[in-house]
Amino acid sequence: MTHELISQLFMPRFKNTMLESLMDSTLFEVNKGRLAVSTDGFVVNPYFFPGGNIGDLAINGTVNDLLMSGATPLYLTVSFILEEGLPFEHLVTIAESMASATKSAQVQLIAGDTKVVEHGSADGLFITTTGIGSVPDGVNWNPQEVKPGDQIIVSGTIGDHGASVLASRYEMDFDSNIVSDTCHLRDLVLAVRDLPGIRCMRDPTRGGLATTLYELAQASQLNYRIYEKQVPIAESVRGLCEVLGLDPLYVANEGKLVAVVSKEVAETVLTRFQQLEAGKNARIIGEITEELKGWPTLVTPLGASRILDLLSVEQLPRIC
Amino acid sequence: MTHELISQLFMPRFKNTMLESLMDSTLFEVNKGRLAVSTDGFVVNPYFFPGGNIGDLAINGTVNDLLMSGATPLYLTVSFILEEGLPFEHLVTIAESMASATKSAQVQLIAGDTKVVEHGSADGLFITTTGIGSVPDGVNWNPQEVKPGDQIIVSGTIGDHGASVLASRYEMDFDSNIVSDTCHLRDLVLAVRDLPGIRCMRDPTRGGLATTLYELAQASQLNYRIYEKQVPIAESVRGLCEVLGLDPLYVANEGKLVAVVSKEVAETVLTRFQQLEAGKNARIIGEITEELKGWPTLVTPLGASRILDLLSVEQLPRIC
C-alpha cells in the first residue's frame, strides 16, 4: 500500500528525475562552497486552516529557515507519518498544496518517506521537511554581526498565522477574515541579499516576534528595542487576541521575517520589501541599543518600556 | 520548555560547533562533487526493544540508506515529535543511544527540531532523520548496472530486527535470545567500495529481503534467483516465525545489506565482509538470470522455484 501511495499520490505531483530513481538515497551535484541545512517537524492542529494547510506550511517553513541564513533554497526532503483512517482526499489536497508550494518557492523535492500508524497513534498526519540550500560567498548573516544603531525591520503584520489556526481550532465565527500568512520569503530575501549591512534575518514562527527578538538579543548580547505603535498588527488579529487574552507579539507567523540591518541601508531594505506583495506592510519597528544587553524591550505609546521575556509555557501548542 | 529540552538534553550529547550556533539552519562546507541525501521517519512500536531503541534505529537507518548509494555519511538532522507525558528518562536513554550511534557511524548531527503534542496525539515519540553524504567519483551503484551472472550476497542472518520487535511487542518468553541487528553498515561498505564490479547495494529493512529483491528485480528488469538453503537465518528467528506464521524472508532487518556484484569479485567481497563483525555470517545466496525478468525467485532445497511477490499488506506494521 505504501508503494501505491508513493507511485499514485506523490510521484505524479513531484515529478523530477531525481525522485523517480526511487533509491534509498538521492544524489545531487554541488559546487565547492557552503550549503545550509534545516529540518522542521509540523504537527499543526487542525491540519487545514484558513489560508493553508500542514502541507504548504511544511514546505514554506523549511524554505524560510534556509532563506534566513541567506541561502538560496534548492532541495527538500519530506517524511510523512500518517494515521490510519486519514481521509484519502485530505492527503490529496495536502499533496497538491505541497506541490504548488515547492513550485512557487523554486525548490525540488528529492527524497521522501511515508509511515502509517494505527488509528489513535497519531493525530491525522505529521510532516517533517528537511531543506538544503546554497549560501553565496560573502553572505555571513549572524546575530553576532549586529551593532548598536542597527535598525529592526519586520516584513508585515504579525500574528496572522497563529490567529488563523486558533480561530479554526475553536470554530469561531467573528474571525472569518483572519487568514494564515503562510508563504515563502524567497522574493523578500533575494531582493536585498546583495546589500551590505544586512546583519541577520529570522522568521518569527513559534513564539512569535517577541520570542525571536529574545533569541536574537541573547545571541547578540545587545538590546533590541521596538516601538509598540510601529509594529504592524491587523485589526482582526488584534481583536481576536484581546478576546482570548493573548499577546500578539507572541503569536506565530509563517510568512514574515525580521531583519536587522545597518542604519545606512535600512530605508533601501524597507523600500525593496514594500515593493513586493509579501512585504507591502513592512515597517522599521525599532533599533539596537546597548542599554539592556541580551534583552528585547517594548516601548509603549506613552513612552514606558518593558522587557519582552521568554514565555515559560508555550502560549499556543501545535501552531505549526 | 523546548528551550530547556534542547539546551539540557540534546546539546550536551551532540556537542559540535555547527549545532551550537542554534540558528534556523546550519551551514557546512562542501567540495565540488556529488552528495547523497536520504530521509526516514521512525515510528517503531515499542520504542525500546532487545538490542536497541528508536534512537539508534533512526541514526543507523538513515546512515545505512546513504551507504547503500556508496556515499560516505557525513551529516544528519533529527526531528522529534514527542507525546506529552513521555517519561523524561526514556528520552534521556534514547538521546544517549543516538549520541553513541552517531559517534560509531562517524556522522555529525547538525540540525534538529522538537515538537510536543498532547497526550493521545502520538504514540510516545516519532523521530525523522535526514542524512547527507558524499559520493566519491567513480562510484555509480545502481540496479540498472546489474547483469546476468552477477552474484547476490547478504551480509548476515535475516529477520533479526523484525523478530526482536515482535517478540518485545507481545512480551513473549521463549524468544529472549532474539536481539535486533540495528547497526551501521559503514565498515562493510567502505571495505569493498574500491572494488570494480559492485553493481548496487540495498538494506532490506521494511518488507525484508524478499521485498528488497522484488524492488531490485523490478529496477533491473532481471531475475534475482536465491537459494533457500543459502539464506542465513538464526534458529531462534526461524522458530519465532514458524510459531507466528510469518515468512522470515519478509521480516525487517536493520543492520544487513544485500549486495549485487560481478562474479569476478564475489569471493573477494564475501571474504572482506566475513572478516568484519557485521559481516561474519555473510553468504552468497544466489545469482542474476534472465529467466523471469523483473521478478525474484526462491529455489527450495528440493529444487522447486517460486516467485517472491510483493506482499499487498504490510506483514508487520511499525517495525521501524
XYZ file of C-alpha atoms in Angstrom, chain A residues 4-320:
317
model
C 0.762 2.613 -4.262
C 0.655 5.759 -2.157
C 4.052 6.777 -3.456
C 3.511 5.868 -7.095
C -0.016 7.221 -7.433
C -0.256 10.085 -4.971
C 3.169 11.611 -4.599
C 5.115 10.777 -7.747
C 2.843 12.463 -10.290
C 2.824 15.656 -8.206
C 6.552 15.920 -7.557
C 7.834 14.675 -10.870
C 11.549 15.029 -11.257
C 14.239 12.648 -12.379
C 15.967 12.527 -9.017
C 12.888 11.448 -7.121
C 11.994 8.967 -9.838
C 15.125 6.940 -9.213
C 13.295 5.567 -6.137
C 16.550 4.727 -4.424
C 17.144 4.746 -0.691
C 19.010 7.982 -1.192
C 19.095 10.588 -3.918
C 22.234 12.067 -5.454
C 22.757 15.657 -6.499
C 25.681 17.692 -7.743
C 27.177 20.569 -5.783
C 29.867 23.117 -6.399
C 32.506 23.949 -3.836
C 31.052 26.293 -1.267
C 28.706 26.475 1.683
C 25.398 24.682 1.992
C 22.700 25.398 4.554
C 20.551 22.639 6.000
C 17.442 22.898 8.141
C 14.849 20.456 9.474
C 11.402 21.008 10.965
C 8.529 18.836 12.126
C 4.970 20.030 11.510
C 2.115 18.961 13.773
C -0.331 21.838 13.301
C -3.839 21.201 14.593
C -6.159 21.377 12.709
C -4.212 20.450 9.590
C -6.494 22.596 7.428
C -6.820 26.260 8.395
C -7.813 29.459 6.594
C -5.089 30.314 4.120
C -3.290 26.988 4.047
C -2.726 23.525 5.435
C 0.021 21.444 7.011
C 1.408 20.704 3.532
C 2.272 24.185 2.299
C 3.235 25.111 5.865
C 5.808 22.299 5.881
C 7.306 23.438 2.574
C 7.302 27.167 3.337
C 8.564 26.687 6.888
C 11.723 24.878 5.874
C 12.285 27.022 2.787
C 12.123 30.094 5.042
C 14.574 28.670 7.578
C 17.080 28.260 4.737
C 16.428 31.777 3.464
C 17.050 33.226 6.927
C 20.705 32.218 6.672
C 20.936 33.904 3.267
C 20.747 30.604 1.399
C 19.053 30.033 -1.935
C 16.755 27.074 -1.197
C 17.396 24.193 -3.612
C 16.228 20.813 -2.376
C 13.713 19.429 0.108
C 13.052 16.012 1.594
C 9.729 15.125 3.149
C 8.707 12.453 5.655
C 5.048 11.700 6.343
C 3.621 9.993 9.412
C 0.022 9.162 8.562
C -2.703 7.998 10.915
C -4.717 5.079 9.592
C -8.122 6.358 8.560
C -6.892 9.758 7.373
C -9.281 10.563 4.517
C -7.513 9.985 1.208
C -8.953 13.191 -0.256
C -7.343 15.178 2.569
C -3.996 13.674 1.654
C -4.559 14.567 -1.992
C -5.333 18.187 -1.103
C -2.266 18.375 1.116
C -0.001 16.805 -1.525
C -1.313 19.294 -4.084
C -0.617 22.229 -1.771
C 2.891 20.917 -1.267
C 3.482 20.582 -4.996
C 2.268 24.114 -5.533
C 4.380 25.484 -2.668
C 7.563 23.797 -3.934
C 6.943 25.244 -7.390
C 6.362 28.718 -6.013
C 9.492 28.587 -3.861
C 11.511 27.080 -6.738
C 12.728 24.077 -4.784
C 12.828 20.421 -5.794
C 11.546 17.639 -3.617
C 14.221 14.959 -3.966
C 13.560 12.318 -1.312
C 10.633 11.167 0.767
C 9.359 8.594 3.216
C 5.919 7.522 4.398
C 4.970 5.646 7.552
C 1.455 4.695 8.567
C 0.494 4.215 12.227
C -2.716 2.754 13.642
C -5.778 4.871 14.251
C -5.261 6.676 17.559
C -1.448 6.554 17.406
C -1.102 9.927 15.670
C -3.341 12.892 15.023
C -4.169 12.860 11.302
C -0.711 13.420 9.912
C 2.643 14.846 10.818
C 5.164 16.052 8.257
C 8.889 16.591 8.651
C 10.723 18.516 5.947
C 14.469 18.987 5.596
C 15.901 21.585 3.245
C 19.235 22.177 1.569
C 20.290 25.500 0.089
C 23.449 27.176 -1.148
C 24.898 30.239 0.522
C 26.705 32.693 -1.781
C 30.209 33.820 -0.881
C 30.187 36.976 1.187
C 26.830 36.287 2.842
C 27.528 35.825 6.547
C 24.309 36.710 8.325
C 24.615 36.188 12.022
C 23.188 37.890 15.116
C 26.753 38.324 16.323
C 27.243 40.825 13.498
C 24.544 43.102 14.929
C 25.792 46.521 16.145
C 24.287 49.346 18.229
C 22.346 51.719 15.970
C 21.208 48.937 13.600
C 17.540 49.011 12.625
C 14.927 46.280 13.145
C 12.552 45.687 10.230
C 9.524 43.403 10.171
C 8.166 42.439 6.753
C 4.448 42.742 7.563
C 1.607 42.290 10.042
C 2.293 39.875 12.860
C 0.262 37.075 14.458
C -1.791 36.185 11.369
C -0.855 32.518 11.240
C -1.364 31.764 14.916
C -4.649 33.654 14.968
C -5.968 31.796 11.920
C -5.156 28.394 13.419
C -6.686 29.363 16.743
C -9.803 30.647 15.067
C -10.241 27.471 13.046
C -9.448 25.339 16.087
C -12.302 26.812 18.042
C -14.540 27.329 15.023
C -15.062 30.933 15.921
C -17.481 32.985 13.931
C -16.314 36.526 14.361
C -12.891 35.942 12.858
C -13.717 34.776 9.372
C -11.403 37.350 7.823
C -8.251 36.082 9.535
C -6.074 34.128 7.123
C -2.711 32.483 7.743
C 0.241 34.295 6.206
C 1.962 31.017 5.214
C 4.201 31.785 2.225
C 7.830 31.615 1.244
C 10.105 34.591 1.844
C 12.277 33.959 -1.196
C 11.415 37.169 -3.032
C 11.993 39.341 0.022
C 15.361 37.799 0.828
C 16.677 37.753 -2.732
C 15.590 41.385 -3.224
C 18.052 42.611 -0.582
C 20.726 39.918 -0.350
C 23.166 41.952 -2.429
C 23.125 44.857 0.040
C 25.952 45.393 2.527
C 24.818 45.917 6.090
C 22.342 43.038 6.345
C 23.281 41.654 9.768
C 20.807 38.802 10.166
C 17.268 37.646 9.477
C 14.853 35.372 11.334
C 11.321 34.214 10.681
C 9.255 34.716 13.839
C 7.337 31.410 13.873
C 6.615 29.551 17.126
C 6.626 32.061 19.977
C 6.110 34.976 17.591
C 8.025 38.228 17.218
C 8.841 38.573 20.927
C 10.469 35.137 21.188
C 12.534 35.776 18.049
C 13.718 39.125 19.424
C 14.586 37.418 22.710
C 16.704 34.816 20.909
C 18.413 37.461 18.783
C 19.074 39.700 21.799
C 20.619 36.768 23.666
C 22.768 35.807 20.667
C 23.892 39.401 20.005
C 24.173 40.385 23.669
C 22.584 43.726 22.802
C 19.231 45.383 23.471
C 16.573 45.020 20.776
C 14.224 47.950 21.354
C 10.939 48.035 19.461
C 8.139 50.617 19.497
C 4.646 49.249 20.080
C 2.946 51.725 17.760
C 5.316 50.801 14.912
C 4.517 47.075 14.997
C 2.004 46.250 12.236
C -0.912 44.151 13.514
C -4.138 43.549 11.582
C -7.235 44.817 13.420
C -8.890 41.397 13.195
C -5.876 39.704 14.771
C -5.668 42.348 17.493
C -9.355 41.812 18.227
C -9.075 38.025 18.453
C -6.058 38.278 20.725
C -7.874 40.691 23.031
C -10.856 38.361 23.341
C -8.606 35.375 24.097
C -6.210 37.265 26.354
C -3.224 36.612 24.089
C -0.326 38.930 23.369
C 0.027 39.152 19.551
C 3.767 39.689 19.965
C 3.967 36.016 20.987
C 1.650 34.670 18.268
C 3.205 32.648 15.415
C 3.892 33.907 11.891
C 4.627 31.736 8.875
C 5.290 34.268 6.150
C 7.102 37.105 7.886
C 10.695 37.915 8.609
C 12.592 40.131 10.991
C 15.709 41.721 9.534
C 18.386 43.581 11.448
C 20.242 45.937 9.123
C 22.660 48.832 9.341
C 21.186 52.326 9.610
C 22.661 53.154 6.195
C 20.693 50.526 4.266
C 17.510 50.436 6.395
C 15.456 52.688 4.101
C 16.608 50.815 0.990
C 15.663 47.456 2.524
C 12.296 48.853 3.593
C 11.561 50.232 0.129
C 12.523 46.986 -1.608
C 10.376 44.994 0.801
C 7.384 47.287 0.343
C 7.556 46.914 -3.436
C 6.819 43.191 -3.061
C 3.437 41.696 -2.228
C 4.926 39.730 0.701
C 6.440 42.927 2.115
C 3.836 45.580 1.408
C 3.227 46.180 5.137
C 6.904 46.169 6.101
C 7.935 48.607 8.830
C 11.030 49.690 10.718
C 9.928 48.781 14.237
C 12.930 49.654 16.359
C 16.673 49.710 16.813
C 19.585 48.137 18.597
C 20.955 49.782 21.722
C 23.429 48.903 24.438
C 21.136 49.759 27.313
C 19.945 46.343 28.437
C 22.281 43.847 26.838
C 20.763 40.487 25.977
C 17.137 41.620 26.233
C 14.432 42.885 23.918
C 12.313 45.767 25.168
C 8.995 47.209 24.071
C 8.378 50.960 24.257
C 4.674 51.698 24.738
C 2.926 54.680 23.111
C 3.228 56.505 26.452
C 6.995 56.008 26.447
C 7.187 53.329 29.141
C 9.484 50.421 28.465
C 9.043 46.760 29.346
C 11.172 43.676 28.852
C 9.905 41.036 26.416
C 10.787 37.900 28.341
C 10.598 34.347 27.059
C 7.279 32.723 27.974
C 7.916 29.685 30.158
C 4.914 27.865 28.713
C 4.062 27.796 25.032
C 1.107 30.139 24.584
C -0.285 28.132 21.659
C 0.716 24.493 21.286
C 0.697 22.819 17.834
C 0.569 26.069 15.921
C 2.969 24.731 13.284
